[in-house]
Short mmCIF file of C-alpha atoms in Angstrom, two decimals:
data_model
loop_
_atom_site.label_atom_id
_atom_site.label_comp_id
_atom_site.label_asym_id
_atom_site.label_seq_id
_atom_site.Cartn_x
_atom_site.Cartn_y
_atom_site.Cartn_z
CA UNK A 247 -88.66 -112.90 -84.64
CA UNK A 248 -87.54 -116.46 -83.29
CA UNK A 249 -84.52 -117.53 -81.89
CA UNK A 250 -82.41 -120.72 -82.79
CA UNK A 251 -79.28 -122.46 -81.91
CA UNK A 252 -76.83 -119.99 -83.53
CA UNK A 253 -78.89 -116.90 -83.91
CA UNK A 254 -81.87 -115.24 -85.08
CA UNK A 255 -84.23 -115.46 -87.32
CA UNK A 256 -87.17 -112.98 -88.81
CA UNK A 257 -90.05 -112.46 -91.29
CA UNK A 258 -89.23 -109.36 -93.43
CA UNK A 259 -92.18 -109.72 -95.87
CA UNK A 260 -95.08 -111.86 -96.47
CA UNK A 261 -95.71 -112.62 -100.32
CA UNK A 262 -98.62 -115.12 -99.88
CA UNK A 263 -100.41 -117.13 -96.83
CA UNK A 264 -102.12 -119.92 -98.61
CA UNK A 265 -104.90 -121.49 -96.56
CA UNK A 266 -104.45 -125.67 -96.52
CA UNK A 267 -107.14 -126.57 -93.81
CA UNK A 268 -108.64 -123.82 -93.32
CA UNK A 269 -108.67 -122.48 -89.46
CA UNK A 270 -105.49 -125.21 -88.99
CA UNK A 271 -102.84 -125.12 -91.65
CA UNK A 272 -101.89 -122.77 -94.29
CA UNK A 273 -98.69 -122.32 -96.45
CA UNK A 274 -96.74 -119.44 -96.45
CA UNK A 275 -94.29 -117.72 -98.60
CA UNK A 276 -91.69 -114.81 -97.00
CA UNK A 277 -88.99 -112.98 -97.57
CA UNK A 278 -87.25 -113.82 -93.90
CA UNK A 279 -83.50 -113.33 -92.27
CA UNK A 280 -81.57 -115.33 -90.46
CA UNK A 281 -78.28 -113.35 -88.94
CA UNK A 282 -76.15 -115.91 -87.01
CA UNK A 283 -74.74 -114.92 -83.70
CA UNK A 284 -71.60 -114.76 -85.14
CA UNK A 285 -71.72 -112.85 -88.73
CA UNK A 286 -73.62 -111.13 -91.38
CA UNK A 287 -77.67 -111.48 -91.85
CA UNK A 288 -78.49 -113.36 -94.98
CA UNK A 289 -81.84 -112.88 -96.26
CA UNK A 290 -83.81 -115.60 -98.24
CA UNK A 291 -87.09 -117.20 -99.36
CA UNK A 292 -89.40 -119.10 -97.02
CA UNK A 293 -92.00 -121.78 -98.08
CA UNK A 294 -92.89 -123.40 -94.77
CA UNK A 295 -96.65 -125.18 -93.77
CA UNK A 296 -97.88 -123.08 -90.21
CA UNK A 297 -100.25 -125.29 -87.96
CA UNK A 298 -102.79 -123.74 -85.16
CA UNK A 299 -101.17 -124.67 -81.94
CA UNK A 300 -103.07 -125.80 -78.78
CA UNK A 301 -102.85 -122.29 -78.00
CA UNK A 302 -104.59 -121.04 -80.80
CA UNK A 303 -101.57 -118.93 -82.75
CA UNK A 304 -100.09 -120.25 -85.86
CA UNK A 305 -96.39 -121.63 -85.59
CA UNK A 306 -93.91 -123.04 -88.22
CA UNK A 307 -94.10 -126.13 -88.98
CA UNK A 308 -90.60 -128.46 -89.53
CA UNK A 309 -92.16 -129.13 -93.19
CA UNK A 310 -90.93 -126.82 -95.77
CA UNK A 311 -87.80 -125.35 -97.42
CA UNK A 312 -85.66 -121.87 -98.00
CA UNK A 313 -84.15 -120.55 -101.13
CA UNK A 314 -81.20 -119.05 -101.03
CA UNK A 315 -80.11 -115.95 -103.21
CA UNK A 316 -78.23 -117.78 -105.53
CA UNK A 317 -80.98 -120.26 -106.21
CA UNK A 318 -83.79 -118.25 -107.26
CA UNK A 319 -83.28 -118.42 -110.80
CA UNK A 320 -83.05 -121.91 -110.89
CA UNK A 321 -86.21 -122.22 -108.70
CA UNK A 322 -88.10 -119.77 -110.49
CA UNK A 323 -87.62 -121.31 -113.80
CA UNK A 324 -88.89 -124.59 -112.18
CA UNK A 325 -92.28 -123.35 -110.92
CA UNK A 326 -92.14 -121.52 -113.83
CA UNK A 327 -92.27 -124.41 -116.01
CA UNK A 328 -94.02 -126.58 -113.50
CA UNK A 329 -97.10 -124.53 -113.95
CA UNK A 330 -97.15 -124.13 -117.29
CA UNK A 331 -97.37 -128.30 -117.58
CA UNK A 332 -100.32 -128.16 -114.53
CA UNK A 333 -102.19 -125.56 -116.64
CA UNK A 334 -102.34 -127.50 -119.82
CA UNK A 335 -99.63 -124.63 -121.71
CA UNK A 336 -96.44 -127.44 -122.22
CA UNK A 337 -97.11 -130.91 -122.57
CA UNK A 338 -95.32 -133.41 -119.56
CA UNK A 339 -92.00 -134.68 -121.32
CA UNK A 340 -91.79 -138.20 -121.39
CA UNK A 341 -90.11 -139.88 -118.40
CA UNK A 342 -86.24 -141.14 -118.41
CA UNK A 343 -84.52 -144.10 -117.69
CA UNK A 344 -81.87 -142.49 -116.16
CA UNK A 345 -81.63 -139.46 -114.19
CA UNK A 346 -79.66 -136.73 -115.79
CA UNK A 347 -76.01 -135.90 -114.54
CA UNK A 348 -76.21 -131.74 -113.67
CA UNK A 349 -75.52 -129.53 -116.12
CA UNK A 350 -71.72 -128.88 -116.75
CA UNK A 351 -70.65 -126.05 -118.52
CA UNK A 352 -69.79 -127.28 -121.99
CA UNK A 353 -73.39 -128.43 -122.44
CA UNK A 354 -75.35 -126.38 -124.62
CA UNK A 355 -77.58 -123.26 -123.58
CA UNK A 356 -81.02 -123.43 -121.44
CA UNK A 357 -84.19 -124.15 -123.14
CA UNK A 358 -85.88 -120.71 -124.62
CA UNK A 359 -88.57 -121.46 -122.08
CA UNK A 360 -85.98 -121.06 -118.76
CA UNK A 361 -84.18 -118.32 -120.99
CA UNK A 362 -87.37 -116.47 -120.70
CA UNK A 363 -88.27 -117.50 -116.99
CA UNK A 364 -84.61 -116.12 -115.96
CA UNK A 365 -85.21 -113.35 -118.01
CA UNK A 366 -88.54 -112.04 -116.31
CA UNK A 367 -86.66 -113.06 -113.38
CA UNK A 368 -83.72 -110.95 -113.42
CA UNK A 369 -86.46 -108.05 -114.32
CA UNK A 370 -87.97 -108.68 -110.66
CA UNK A 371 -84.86 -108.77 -108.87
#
């Protein structure tokens, strides 16, 4: 458990530790909680890089991210899709000139491809 401005945070589960350089950084995925001094604990997804300190334990890095609840689907369907181009099963589409405005809803549905990641999704949670 650590301890930040505001309240406290904590691993609940460990999905993966991914070694980077091995014996000095690896990448790790968790299920943590942060409850704030003042309210309810809200529970989340952790992707943070851990570095061997001088003192020989691993600590959290300031490089990495957390998901919240209500972005799992849309993250899952990313690295859904993500790896299916980096393992050769969907082609990379070709780049735009502009970036896309987001999604409003009178655009038309999701690709059958992040139907079926949000599908599997919903299965898992």
């Amino acid at each position: 458990m650590s301890t930040r401005s505001g309240g406290q945070s904590r691993e609940l589960v460990r999905l993966a530790t991914i070694e980077r350089k091995p014996g000095e950084e690896e990448f790790r995925v968790s299920v943590d909680e942060f409850t704030p001094d003042d309210g309810e604990p809200k529970q989340y997804v952790s992707l943070r890089l851990w570095f061997r300190s001088d003192s020989g334990e691993f600590r959290p890095s300031k490089t990495g991210i957390t998901v919240r609840r209500a972005e799992m689907r849309a993250v899952y369907a990313a690295l859904t899709r993500g790896g299916k181009i980096l393992f050769g099963k969907e082609s990379v589409p070709e780049p735009r000139e502009e970036r896309r405005p987001p999604r409003t809803s009178a655009e038309p549905a999701r690709t059958a491809d992040e139907e079926a990641a949000l599908r599997e999704l919903e299965e898992i949670f």
